PDB file of C-alpha atoms in Angstrom:
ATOM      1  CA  UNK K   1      42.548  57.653 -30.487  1.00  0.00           C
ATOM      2  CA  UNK K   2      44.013  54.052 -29.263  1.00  0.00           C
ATOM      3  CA  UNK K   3      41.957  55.117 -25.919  1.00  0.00           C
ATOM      4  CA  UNK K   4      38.189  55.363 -28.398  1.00  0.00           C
ATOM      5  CA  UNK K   5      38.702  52.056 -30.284  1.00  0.00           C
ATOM      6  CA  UNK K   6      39.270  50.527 -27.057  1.00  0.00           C
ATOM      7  CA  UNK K   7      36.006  52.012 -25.559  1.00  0.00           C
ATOM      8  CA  UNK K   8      34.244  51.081 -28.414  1.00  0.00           C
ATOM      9  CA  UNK K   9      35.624  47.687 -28.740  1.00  0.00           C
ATOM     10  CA  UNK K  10      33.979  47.255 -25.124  1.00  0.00           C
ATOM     11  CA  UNK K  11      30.576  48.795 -25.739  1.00  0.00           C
ATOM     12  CA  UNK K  12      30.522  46.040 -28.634  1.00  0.00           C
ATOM     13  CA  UNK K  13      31.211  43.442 -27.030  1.00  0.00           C
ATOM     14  CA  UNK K  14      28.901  44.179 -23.691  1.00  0.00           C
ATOM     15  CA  UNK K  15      26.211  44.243 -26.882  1.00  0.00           C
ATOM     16  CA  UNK K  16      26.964  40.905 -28.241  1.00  0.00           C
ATOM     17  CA  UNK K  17      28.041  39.005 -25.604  1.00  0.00           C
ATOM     18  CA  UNK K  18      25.041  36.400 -25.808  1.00  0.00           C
ATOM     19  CA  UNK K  19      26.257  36.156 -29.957  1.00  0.00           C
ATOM     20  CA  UNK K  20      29.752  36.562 -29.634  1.00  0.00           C
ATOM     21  CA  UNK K  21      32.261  34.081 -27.617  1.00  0.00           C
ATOM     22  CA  UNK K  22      35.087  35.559 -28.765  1.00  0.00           C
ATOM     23  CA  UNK K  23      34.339  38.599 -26.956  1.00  0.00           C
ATOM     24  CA  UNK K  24      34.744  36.810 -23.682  1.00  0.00           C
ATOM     25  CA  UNK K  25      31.270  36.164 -22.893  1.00  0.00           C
ATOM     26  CA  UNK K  26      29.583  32.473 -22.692  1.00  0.00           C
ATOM     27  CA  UNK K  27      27.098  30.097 -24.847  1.00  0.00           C
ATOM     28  CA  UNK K  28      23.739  30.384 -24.170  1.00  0.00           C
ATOM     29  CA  UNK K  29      22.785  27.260 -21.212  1.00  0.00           C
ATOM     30  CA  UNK K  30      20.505  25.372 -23.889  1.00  0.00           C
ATOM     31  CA  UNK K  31      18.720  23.919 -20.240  1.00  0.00           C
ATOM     32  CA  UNK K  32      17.877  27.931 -18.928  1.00  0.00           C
ATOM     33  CA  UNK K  33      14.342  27.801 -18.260  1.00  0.00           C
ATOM     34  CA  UNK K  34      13.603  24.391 -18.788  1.00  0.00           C
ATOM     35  CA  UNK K  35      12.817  21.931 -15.703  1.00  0.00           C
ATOM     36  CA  UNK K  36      16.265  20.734 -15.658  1.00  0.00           C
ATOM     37  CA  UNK K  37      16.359  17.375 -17.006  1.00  0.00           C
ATOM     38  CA  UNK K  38      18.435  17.997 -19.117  1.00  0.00           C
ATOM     39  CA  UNK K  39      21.243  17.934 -16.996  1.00  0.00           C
ATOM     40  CA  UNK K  40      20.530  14.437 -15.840  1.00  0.00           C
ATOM     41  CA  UNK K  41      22.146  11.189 -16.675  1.00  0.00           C
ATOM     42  CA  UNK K  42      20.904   9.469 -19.503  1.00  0.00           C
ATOM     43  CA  UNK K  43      19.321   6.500 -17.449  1.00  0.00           C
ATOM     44  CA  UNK K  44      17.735   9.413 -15.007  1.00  0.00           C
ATOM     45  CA  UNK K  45      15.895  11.116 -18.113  1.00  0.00           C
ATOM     46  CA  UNK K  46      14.700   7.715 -19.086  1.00  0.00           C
ATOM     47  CA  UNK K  47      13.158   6.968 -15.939  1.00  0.00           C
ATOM     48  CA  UNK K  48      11.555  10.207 -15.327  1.00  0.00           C
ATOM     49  CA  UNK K  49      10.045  10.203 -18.301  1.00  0.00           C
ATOM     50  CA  UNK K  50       8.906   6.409 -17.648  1.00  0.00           C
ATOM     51  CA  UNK K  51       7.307   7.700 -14.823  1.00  0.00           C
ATOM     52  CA  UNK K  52       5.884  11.038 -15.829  1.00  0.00           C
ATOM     53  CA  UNK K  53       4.274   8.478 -18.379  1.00  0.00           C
ATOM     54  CA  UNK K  54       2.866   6.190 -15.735  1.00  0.00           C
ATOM     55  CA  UNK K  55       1.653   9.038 -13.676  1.00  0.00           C
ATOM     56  CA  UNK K  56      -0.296  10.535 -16.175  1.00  0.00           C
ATOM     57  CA  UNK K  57      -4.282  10.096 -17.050  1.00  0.00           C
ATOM     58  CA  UNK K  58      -4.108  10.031 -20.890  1.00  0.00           C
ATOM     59  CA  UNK K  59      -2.235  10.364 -23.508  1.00  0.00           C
ATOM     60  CA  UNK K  60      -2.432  10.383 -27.354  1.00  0.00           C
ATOM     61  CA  UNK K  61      -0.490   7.962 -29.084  1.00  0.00           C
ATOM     62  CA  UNK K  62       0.384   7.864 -32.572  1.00  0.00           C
ATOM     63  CA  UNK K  63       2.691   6.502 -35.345  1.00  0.00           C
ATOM     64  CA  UNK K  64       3.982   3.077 -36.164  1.00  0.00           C
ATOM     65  CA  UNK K  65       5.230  -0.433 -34.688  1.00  0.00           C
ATOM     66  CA  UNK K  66       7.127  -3.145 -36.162  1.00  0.00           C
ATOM     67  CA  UNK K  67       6.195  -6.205 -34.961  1.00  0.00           C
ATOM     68  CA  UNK K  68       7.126  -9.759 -36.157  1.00  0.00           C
ATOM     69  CA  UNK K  69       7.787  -8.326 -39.764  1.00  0.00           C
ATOM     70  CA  UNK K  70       4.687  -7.028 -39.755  1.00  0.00           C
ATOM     71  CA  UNK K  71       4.004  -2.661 -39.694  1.00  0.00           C
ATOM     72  CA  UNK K  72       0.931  -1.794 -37.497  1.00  0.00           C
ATOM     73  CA  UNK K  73      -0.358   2.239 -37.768  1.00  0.00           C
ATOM     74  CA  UNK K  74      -1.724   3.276 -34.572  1.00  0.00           C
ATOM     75  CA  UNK K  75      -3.988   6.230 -33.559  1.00  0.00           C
ATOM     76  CA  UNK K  76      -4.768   5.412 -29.824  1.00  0.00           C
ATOM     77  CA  UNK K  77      -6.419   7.822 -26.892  1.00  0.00           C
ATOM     78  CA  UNK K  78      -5.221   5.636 -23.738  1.00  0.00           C
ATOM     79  CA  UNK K  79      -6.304   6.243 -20.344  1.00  0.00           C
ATOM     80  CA  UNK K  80      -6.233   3.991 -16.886  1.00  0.00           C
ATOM     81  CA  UNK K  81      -8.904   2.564 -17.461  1.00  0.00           C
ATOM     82  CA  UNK K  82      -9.042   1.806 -21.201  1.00  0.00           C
ATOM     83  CA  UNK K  83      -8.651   3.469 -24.466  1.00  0.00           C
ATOM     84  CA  UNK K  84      -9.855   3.948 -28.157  1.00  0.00           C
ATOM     85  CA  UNK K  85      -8.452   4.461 -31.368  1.00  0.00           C
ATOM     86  CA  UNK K  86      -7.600   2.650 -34.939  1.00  0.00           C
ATOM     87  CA  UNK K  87      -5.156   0.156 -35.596  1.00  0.00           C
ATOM     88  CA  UNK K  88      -3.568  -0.525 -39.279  1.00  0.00           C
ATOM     89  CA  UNK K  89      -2.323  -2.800 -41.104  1.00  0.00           C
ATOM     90  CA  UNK K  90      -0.994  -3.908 -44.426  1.00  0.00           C
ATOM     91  CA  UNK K  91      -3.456  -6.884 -44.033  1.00  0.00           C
ATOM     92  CA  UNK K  92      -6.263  -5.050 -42.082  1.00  0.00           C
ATOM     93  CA  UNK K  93      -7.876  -2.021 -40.360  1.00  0.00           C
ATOM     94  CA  UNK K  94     -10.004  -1.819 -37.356  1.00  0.00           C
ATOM     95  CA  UNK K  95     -11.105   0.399 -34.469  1.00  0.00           C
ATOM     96  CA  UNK K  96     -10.717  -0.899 -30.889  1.00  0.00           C
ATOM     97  CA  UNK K  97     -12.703   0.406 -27.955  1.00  0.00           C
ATOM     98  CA  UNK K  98     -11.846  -0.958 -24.129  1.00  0.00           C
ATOM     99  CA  UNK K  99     -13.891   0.607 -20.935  1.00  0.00           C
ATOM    100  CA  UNK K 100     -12.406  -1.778 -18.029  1.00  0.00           C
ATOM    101  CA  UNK K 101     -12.311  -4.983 -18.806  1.00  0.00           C
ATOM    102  CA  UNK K 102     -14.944  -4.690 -22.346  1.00  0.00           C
ATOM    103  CA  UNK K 103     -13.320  -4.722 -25.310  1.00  0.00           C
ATOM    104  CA  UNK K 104     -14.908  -4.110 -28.145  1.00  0.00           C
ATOM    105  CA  UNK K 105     -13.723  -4.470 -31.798  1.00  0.00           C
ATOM    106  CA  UNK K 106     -15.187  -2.530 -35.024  1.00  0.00           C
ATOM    107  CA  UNK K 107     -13.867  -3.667 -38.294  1.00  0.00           C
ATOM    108  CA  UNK K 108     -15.334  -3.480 -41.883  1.00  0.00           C
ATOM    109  CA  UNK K 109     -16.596  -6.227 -43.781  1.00  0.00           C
ATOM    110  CA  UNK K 110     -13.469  -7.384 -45.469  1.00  0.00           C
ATOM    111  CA  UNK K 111     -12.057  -8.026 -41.931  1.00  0.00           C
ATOM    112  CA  UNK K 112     -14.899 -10.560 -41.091  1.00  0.00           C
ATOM    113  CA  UNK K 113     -15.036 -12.296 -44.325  1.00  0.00           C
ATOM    114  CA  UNK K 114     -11.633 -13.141 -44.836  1.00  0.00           C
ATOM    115  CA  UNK K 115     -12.246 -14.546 -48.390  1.00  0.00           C
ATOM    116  CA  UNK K 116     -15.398 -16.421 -47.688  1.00  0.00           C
ATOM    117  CA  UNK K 117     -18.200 -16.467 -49.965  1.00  0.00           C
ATOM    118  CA  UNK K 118     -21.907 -16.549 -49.939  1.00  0.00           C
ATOM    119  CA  UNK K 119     -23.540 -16.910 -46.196  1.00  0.00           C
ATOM    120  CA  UNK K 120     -19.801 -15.882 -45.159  1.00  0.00           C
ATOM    121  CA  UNK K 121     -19.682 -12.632 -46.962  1.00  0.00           C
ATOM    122  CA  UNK K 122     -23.191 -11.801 -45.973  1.00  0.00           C
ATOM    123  CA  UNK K 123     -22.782 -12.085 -42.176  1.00  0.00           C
ATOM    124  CA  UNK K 124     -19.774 -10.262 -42.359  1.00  0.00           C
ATOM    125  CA  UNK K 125     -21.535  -7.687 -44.096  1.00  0.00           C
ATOM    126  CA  UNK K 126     -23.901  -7.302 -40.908  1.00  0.00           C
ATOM    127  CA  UNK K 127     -20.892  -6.995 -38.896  1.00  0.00           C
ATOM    128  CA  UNK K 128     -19.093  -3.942 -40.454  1.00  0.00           C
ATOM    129  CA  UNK K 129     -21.272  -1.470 -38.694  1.00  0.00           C
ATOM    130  CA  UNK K 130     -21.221  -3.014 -35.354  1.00  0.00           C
ATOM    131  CA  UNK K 131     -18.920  -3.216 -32.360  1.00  0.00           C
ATOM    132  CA  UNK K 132     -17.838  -6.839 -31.951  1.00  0.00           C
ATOM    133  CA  UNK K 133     -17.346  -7.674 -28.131  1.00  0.00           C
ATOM    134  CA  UNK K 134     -14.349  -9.570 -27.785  1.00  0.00           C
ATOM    135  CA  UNK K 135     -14.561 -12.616 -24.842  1.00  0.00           C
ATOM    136  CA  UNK K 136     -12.245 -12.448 -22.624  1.00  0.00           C
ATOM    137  CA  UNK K 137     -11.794 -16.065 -22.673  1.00  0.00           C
ATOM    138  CA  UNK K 138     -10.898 -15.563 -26.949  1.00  0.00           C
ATOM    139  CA  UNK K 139      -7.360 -16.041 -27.753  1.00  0.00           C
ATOM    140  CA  UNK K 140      -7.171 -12.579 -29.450  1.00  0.00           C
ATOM    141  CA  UNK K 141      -8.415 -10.833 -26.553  1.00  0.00           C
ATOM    142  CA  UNK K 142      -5.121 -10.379 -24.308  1.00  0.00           C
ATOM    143  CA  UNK K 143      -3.336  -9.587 -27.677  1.00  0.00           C
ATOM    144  CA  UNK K 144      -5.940  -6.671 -28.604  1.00  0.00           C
ATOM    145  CA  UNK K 145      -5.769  -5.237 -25.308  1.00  0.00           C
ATOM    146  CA  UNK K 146      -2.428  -4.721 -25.657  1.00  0.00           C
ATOM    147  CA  UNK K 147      -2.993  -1.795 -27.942  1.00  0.00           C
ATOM    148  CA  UNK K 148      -5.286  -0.200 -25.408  1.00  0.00           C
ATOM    149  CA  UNK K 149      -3.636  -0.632 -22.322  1.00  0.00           C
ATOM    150  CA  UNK K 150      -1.453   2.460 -21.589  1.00  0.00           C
ATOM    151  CA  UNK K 151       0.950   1.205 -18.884  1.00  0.00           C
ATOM    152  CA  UNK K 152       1.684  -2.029 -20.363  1.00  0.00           C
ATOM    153  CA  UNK K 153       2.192  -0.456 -24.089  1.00  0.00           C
ATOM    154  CA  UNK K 154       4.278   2.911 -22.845  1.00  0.00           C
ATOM    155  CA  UNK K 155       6.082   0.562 -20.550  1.00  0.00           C
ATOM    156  CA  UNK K 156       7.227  -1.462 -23.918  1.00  0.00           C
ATOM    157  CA  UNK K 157       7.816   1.364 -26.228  1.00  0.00           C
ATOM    158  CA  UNK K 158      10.189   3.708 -24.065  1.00  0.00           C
ATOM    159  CA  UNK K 159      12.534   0.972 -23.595  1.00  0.00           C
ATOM    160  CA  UNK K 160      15.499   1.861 -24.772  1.00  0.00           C
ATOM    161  CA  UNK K 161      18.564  -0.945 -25.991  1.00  0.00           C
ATOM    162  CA  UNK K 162      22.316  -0.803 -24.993  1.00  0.00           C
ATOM    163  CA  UNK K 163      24.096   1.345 -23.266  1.00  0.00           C
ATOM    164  CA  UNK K 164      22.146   5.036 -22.582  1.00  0.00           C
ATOM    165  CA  UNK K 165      24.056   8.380 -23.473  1.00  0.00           C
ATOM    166  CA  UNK K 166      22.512  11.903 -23.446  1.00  0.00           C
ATOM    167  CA  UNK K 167      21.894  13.465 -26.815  1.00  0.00           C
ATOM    168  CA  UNK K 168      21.429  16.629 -28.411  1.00  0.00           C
ATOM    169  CA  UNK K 169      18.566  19.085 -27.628  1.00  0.00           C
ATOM    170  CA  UNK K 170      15.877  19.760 -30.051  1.00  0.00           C
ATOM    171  CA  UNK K 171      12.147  19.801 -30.488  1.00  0.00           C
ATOM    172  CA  UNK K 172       9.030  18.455 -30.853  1.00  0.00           C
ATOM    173  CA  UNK K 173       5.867  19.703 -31.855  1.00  0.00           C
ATOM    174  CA  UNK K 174       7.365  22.638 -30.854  1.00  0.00           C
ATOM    175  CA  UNK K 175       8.520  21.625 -27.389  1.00  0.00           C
ATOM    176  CA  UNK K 176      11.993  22.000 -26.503  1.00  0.00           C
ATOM    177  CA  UNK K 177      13.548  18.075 -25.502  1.00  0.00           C
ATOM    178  CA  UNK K 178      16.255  16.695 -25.047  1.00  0.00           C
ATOM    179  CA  UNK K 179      16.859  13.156 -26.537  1.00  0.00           C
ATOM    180  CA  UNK K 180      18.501   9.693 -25.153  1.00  0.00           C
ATOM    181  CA  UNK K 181      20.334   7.309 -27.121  1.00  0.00           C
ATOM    182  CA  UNK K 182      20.315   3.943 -26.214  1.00  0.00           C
ATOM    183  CA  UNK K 183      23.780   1.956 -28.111  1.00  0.00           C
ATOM    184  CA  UNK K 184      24.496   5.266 -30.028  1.00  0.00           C
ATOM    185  CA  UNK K 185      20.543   5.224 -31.864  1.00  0.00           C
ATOM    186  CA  UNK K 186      21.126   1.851 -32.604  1.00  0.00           C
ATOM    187  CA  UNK K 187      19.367   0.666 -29.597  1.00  0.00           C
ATOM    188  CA  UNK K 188      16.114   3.224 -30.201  1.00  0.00           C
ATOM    189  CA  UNK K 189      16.301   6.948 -28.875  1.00  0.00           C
ATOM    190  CA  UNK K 190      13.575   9.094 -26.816  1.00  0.00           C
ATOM    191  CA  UNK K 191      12.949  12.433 -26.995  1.00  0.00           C
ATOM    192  CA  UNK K 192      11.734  14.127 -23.502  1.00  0.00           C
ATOM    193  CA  UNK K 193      10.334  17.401 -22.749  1.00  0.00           C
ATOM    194  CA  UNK K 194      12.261  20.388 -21.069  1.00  0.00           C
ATOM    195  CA  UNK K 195       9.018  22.336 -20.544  1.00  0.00           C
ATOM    196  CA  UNK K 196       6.833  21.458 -17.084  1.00  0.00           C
ATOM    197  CA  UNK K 197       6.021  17.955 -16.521  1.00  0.00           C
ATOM    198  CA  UNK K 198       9.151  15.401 -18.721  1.00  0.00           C
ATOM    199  CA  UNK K 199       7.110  13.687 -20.622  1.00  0.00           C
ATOM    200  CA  UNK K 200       8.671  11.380 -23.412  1.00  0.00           C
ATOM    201  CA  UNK K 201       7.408  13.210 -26.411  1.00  0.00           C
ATOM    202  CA  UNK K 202       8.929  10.966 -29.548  1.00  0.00           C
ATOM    203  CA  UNK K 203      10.217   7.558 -29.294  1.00  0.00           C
ATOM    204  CA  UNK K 204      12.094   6.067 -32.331  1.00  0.00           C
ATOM    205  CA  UNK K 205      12.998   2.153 -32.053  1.00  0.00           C
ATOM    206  CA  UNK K 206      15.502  -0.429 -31.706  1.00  0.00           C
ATOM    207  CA  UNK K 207      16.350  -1.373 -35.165  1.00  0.00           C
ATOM    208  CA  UNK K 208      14.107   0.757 -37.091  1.00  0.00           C
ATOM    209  CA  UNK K 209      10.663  -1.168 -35.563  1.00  0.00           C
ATOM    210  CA  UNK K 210       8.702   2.108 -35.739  1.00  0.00           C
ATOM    211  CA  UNK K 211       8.845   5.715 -34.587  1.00  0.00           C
ATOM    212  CA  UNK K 212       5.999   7.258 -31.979  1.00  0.00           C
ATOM    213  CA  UNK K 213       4.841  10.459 -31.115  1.00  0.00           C
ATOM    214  CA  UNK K 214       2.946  10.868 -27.769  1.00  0.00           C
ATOM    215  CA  UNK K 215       1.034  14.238 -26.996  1.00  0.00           C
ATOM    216  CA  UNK K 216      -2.005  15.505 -25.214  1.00  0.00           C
ATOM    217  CA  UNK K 217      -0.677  14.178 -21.960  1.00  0.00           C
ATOM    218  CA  UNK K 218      -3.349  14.088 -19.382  1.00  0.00           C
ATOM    219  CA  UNK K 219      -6.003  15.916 -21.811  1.00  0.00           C
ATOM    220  CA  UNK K 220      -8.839  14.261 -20.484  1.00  0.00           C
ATOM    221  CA  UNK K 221     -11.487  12.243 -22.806  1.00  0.00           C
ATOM    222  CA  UNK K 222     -14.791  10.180 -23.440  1.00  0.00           C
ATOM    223  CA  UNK K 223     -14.856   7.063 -22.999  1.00  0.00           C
ATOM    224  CA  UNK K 224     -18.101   5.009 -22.956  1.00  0.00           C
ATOM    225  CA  UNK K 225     -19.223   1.634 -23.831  1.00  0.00           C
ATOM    226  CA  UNK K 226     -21.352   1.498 -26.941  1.00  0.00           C
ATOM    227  CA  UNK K 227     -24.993   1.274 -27.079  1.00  0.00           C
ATOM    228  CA  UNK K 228     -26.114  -2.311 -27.031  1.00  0.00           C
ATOM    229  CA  UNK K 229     -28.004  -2.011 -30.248  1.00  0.00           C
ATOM    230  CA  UNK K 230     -24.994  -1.616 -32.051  1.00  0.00           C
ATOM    231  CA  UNK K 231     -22.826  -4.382 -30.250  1.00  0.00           C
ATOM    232  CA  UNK K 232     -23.003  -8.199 -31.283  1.00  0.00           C
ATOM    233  CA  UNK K 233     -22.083 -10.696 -28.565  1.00  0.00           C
ATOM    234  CA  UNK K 234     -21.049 -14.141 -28.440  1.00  0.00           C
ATOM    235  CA  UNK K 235     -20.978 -14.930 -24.836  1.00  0.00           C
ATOM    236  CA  UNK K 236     -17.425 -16.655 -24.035  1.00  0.00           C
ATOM    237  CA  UNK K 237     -15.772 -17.074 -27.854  1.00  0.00           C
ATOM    238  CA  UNK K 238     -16.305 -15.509 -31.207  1.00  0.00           C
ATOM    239  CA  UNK K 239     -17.154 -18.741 -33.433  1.00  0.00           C
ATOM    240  CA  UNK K 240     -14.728 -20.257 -35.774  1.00  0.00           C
ATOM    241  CA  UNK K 241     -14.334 -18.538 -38.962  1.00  0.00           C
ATOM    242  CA  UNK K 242     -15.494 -15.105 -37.388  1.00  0.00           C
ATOM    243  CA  UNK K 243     -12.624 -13.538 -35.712  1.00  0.00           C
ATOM    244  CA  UNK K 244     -10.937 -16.828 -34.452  1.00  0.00           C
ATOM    245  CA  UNK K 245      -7.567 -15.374 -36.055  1.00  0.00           C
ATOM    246  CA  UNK K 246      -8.460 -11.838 -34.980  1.00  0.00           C
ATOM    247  CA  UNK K 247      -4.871 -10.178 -35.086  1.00  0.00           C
ATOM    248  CA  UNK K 248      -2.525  -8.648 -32.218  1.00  0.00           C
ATOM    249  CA  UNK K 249       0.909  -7.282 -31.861  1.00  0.00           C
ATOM    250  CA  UNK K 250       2.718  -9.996 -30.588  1.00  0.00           C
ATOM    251  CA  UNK K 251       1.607 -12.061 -34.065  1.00  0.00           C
TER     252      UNK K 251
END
């Protein structure tokens, strides 16, 4: 009898050796399958997700950014070469386009008018359906391409604060990650992908300045300038009163 339960006791644990610890088996690697990351230092996730990031030909950005008190919404398709998407604010919306060096701005009428009245309000009016193309001479211009320009604005964002430690693994989007900690959250965290290529995947920052989620990693798309019909140019500055305070990140 003693001789059964002990045969029996082994056939259950061979069965649930995957479940059951106690049984002498081992934990699940949570890293099995994955392309190993995971097992890195913190400071070697970080940069190979910093330069999956830079290696790649597009990306989808979206979420938030605190900047200078102030919360900006983006929804940005970035690519070498440019980018395209909306940028919010409590203060104002508008849609940004850059192919190379053209940058072009699309903003309703309220944007433009800025509390003016009369002639004001009516030329802004004409504006709201057009693409505005921003000099590159215009103060604003360096600041709006900011948002479009994927190196320079990834580059920013994974940055991480303090001292690095490896965190737990989880998901996103349904990708398994595993996240970095930069002076115990404090300092922002980043969430990288186990599966294929490490992209970063989430990025929350430094002192609660806004949380990002990047996806559709080197998903290719359009990107052309508008038809000239529908853009309004002002040769080398957008006049006073019409975009002279045209707003940007660093403000």
């Amino acid at each position: 009898m003693r001789t059964r339960k002990a045969a029996l006791a082994g056939v259950l644990c061979a069965g649930l050796s995957l479940a059951l610890t106690a049984c002498g088996g081992t934990a699940e690697d949570p890293d099995a399958g994955t392309n190993g990351v995971g097992k890195l230092e913190a400071a070697k996730i970080q940069d190979k997700a910093r330069g999956a990031a830079r290696d790649a030909s597009s990306v989808h950005l979206s979420g938030s950014v605190v900047s200078q008190g102030r919360t900006y919404k983006l929804d940005m398709r970035l690519k070498r070469d440019g980018g395209t998407g909306r940028v919010a604010s409590d203060a104002s919306t508008f849609e940004l386009l850059r192919v190379g060096d053209e940058l072009y701005l699309k903003a309703p009428a309220a944007f433009w008018s800025r509390g003016d009245k009369g002639d004001g309000a009516a030329a802004a009016g004409k504006l709201e359906k057009k693409y505005v193309k921003v000099p590159t001479a215009d103060p604003a211009y360096q600041q709006l391409k900011g948002f479009t320009d994927k190196d320079v604005l990834l580059d920013g964002l994974i940055a991480l604060h303090g001292k690095l430690a490896r965190g737990e693994h989880g998901t996103v989007g349904g990708d398994r990650t595993i996240r970095v900690n930069g002076a115990g959250g404090s300092g922002g965290t980043l969430d990288v992908s186990l599966t294929g290529t490490p992209y970063p995947l989430r990025v929350q920052r430094a002192g609660g300045a806004g949380q990002l989620e990047l996806s559709e990693w080197g998903k290719d798309f359009a990107l052309t300038a508008p038809a000239k019909p529908d853009v309004v140019d002002y040769g080398k500055r957008i006049p006073s009163g019409e975009g002279a305070s045209l707003p940007g990140p660093s403000k």
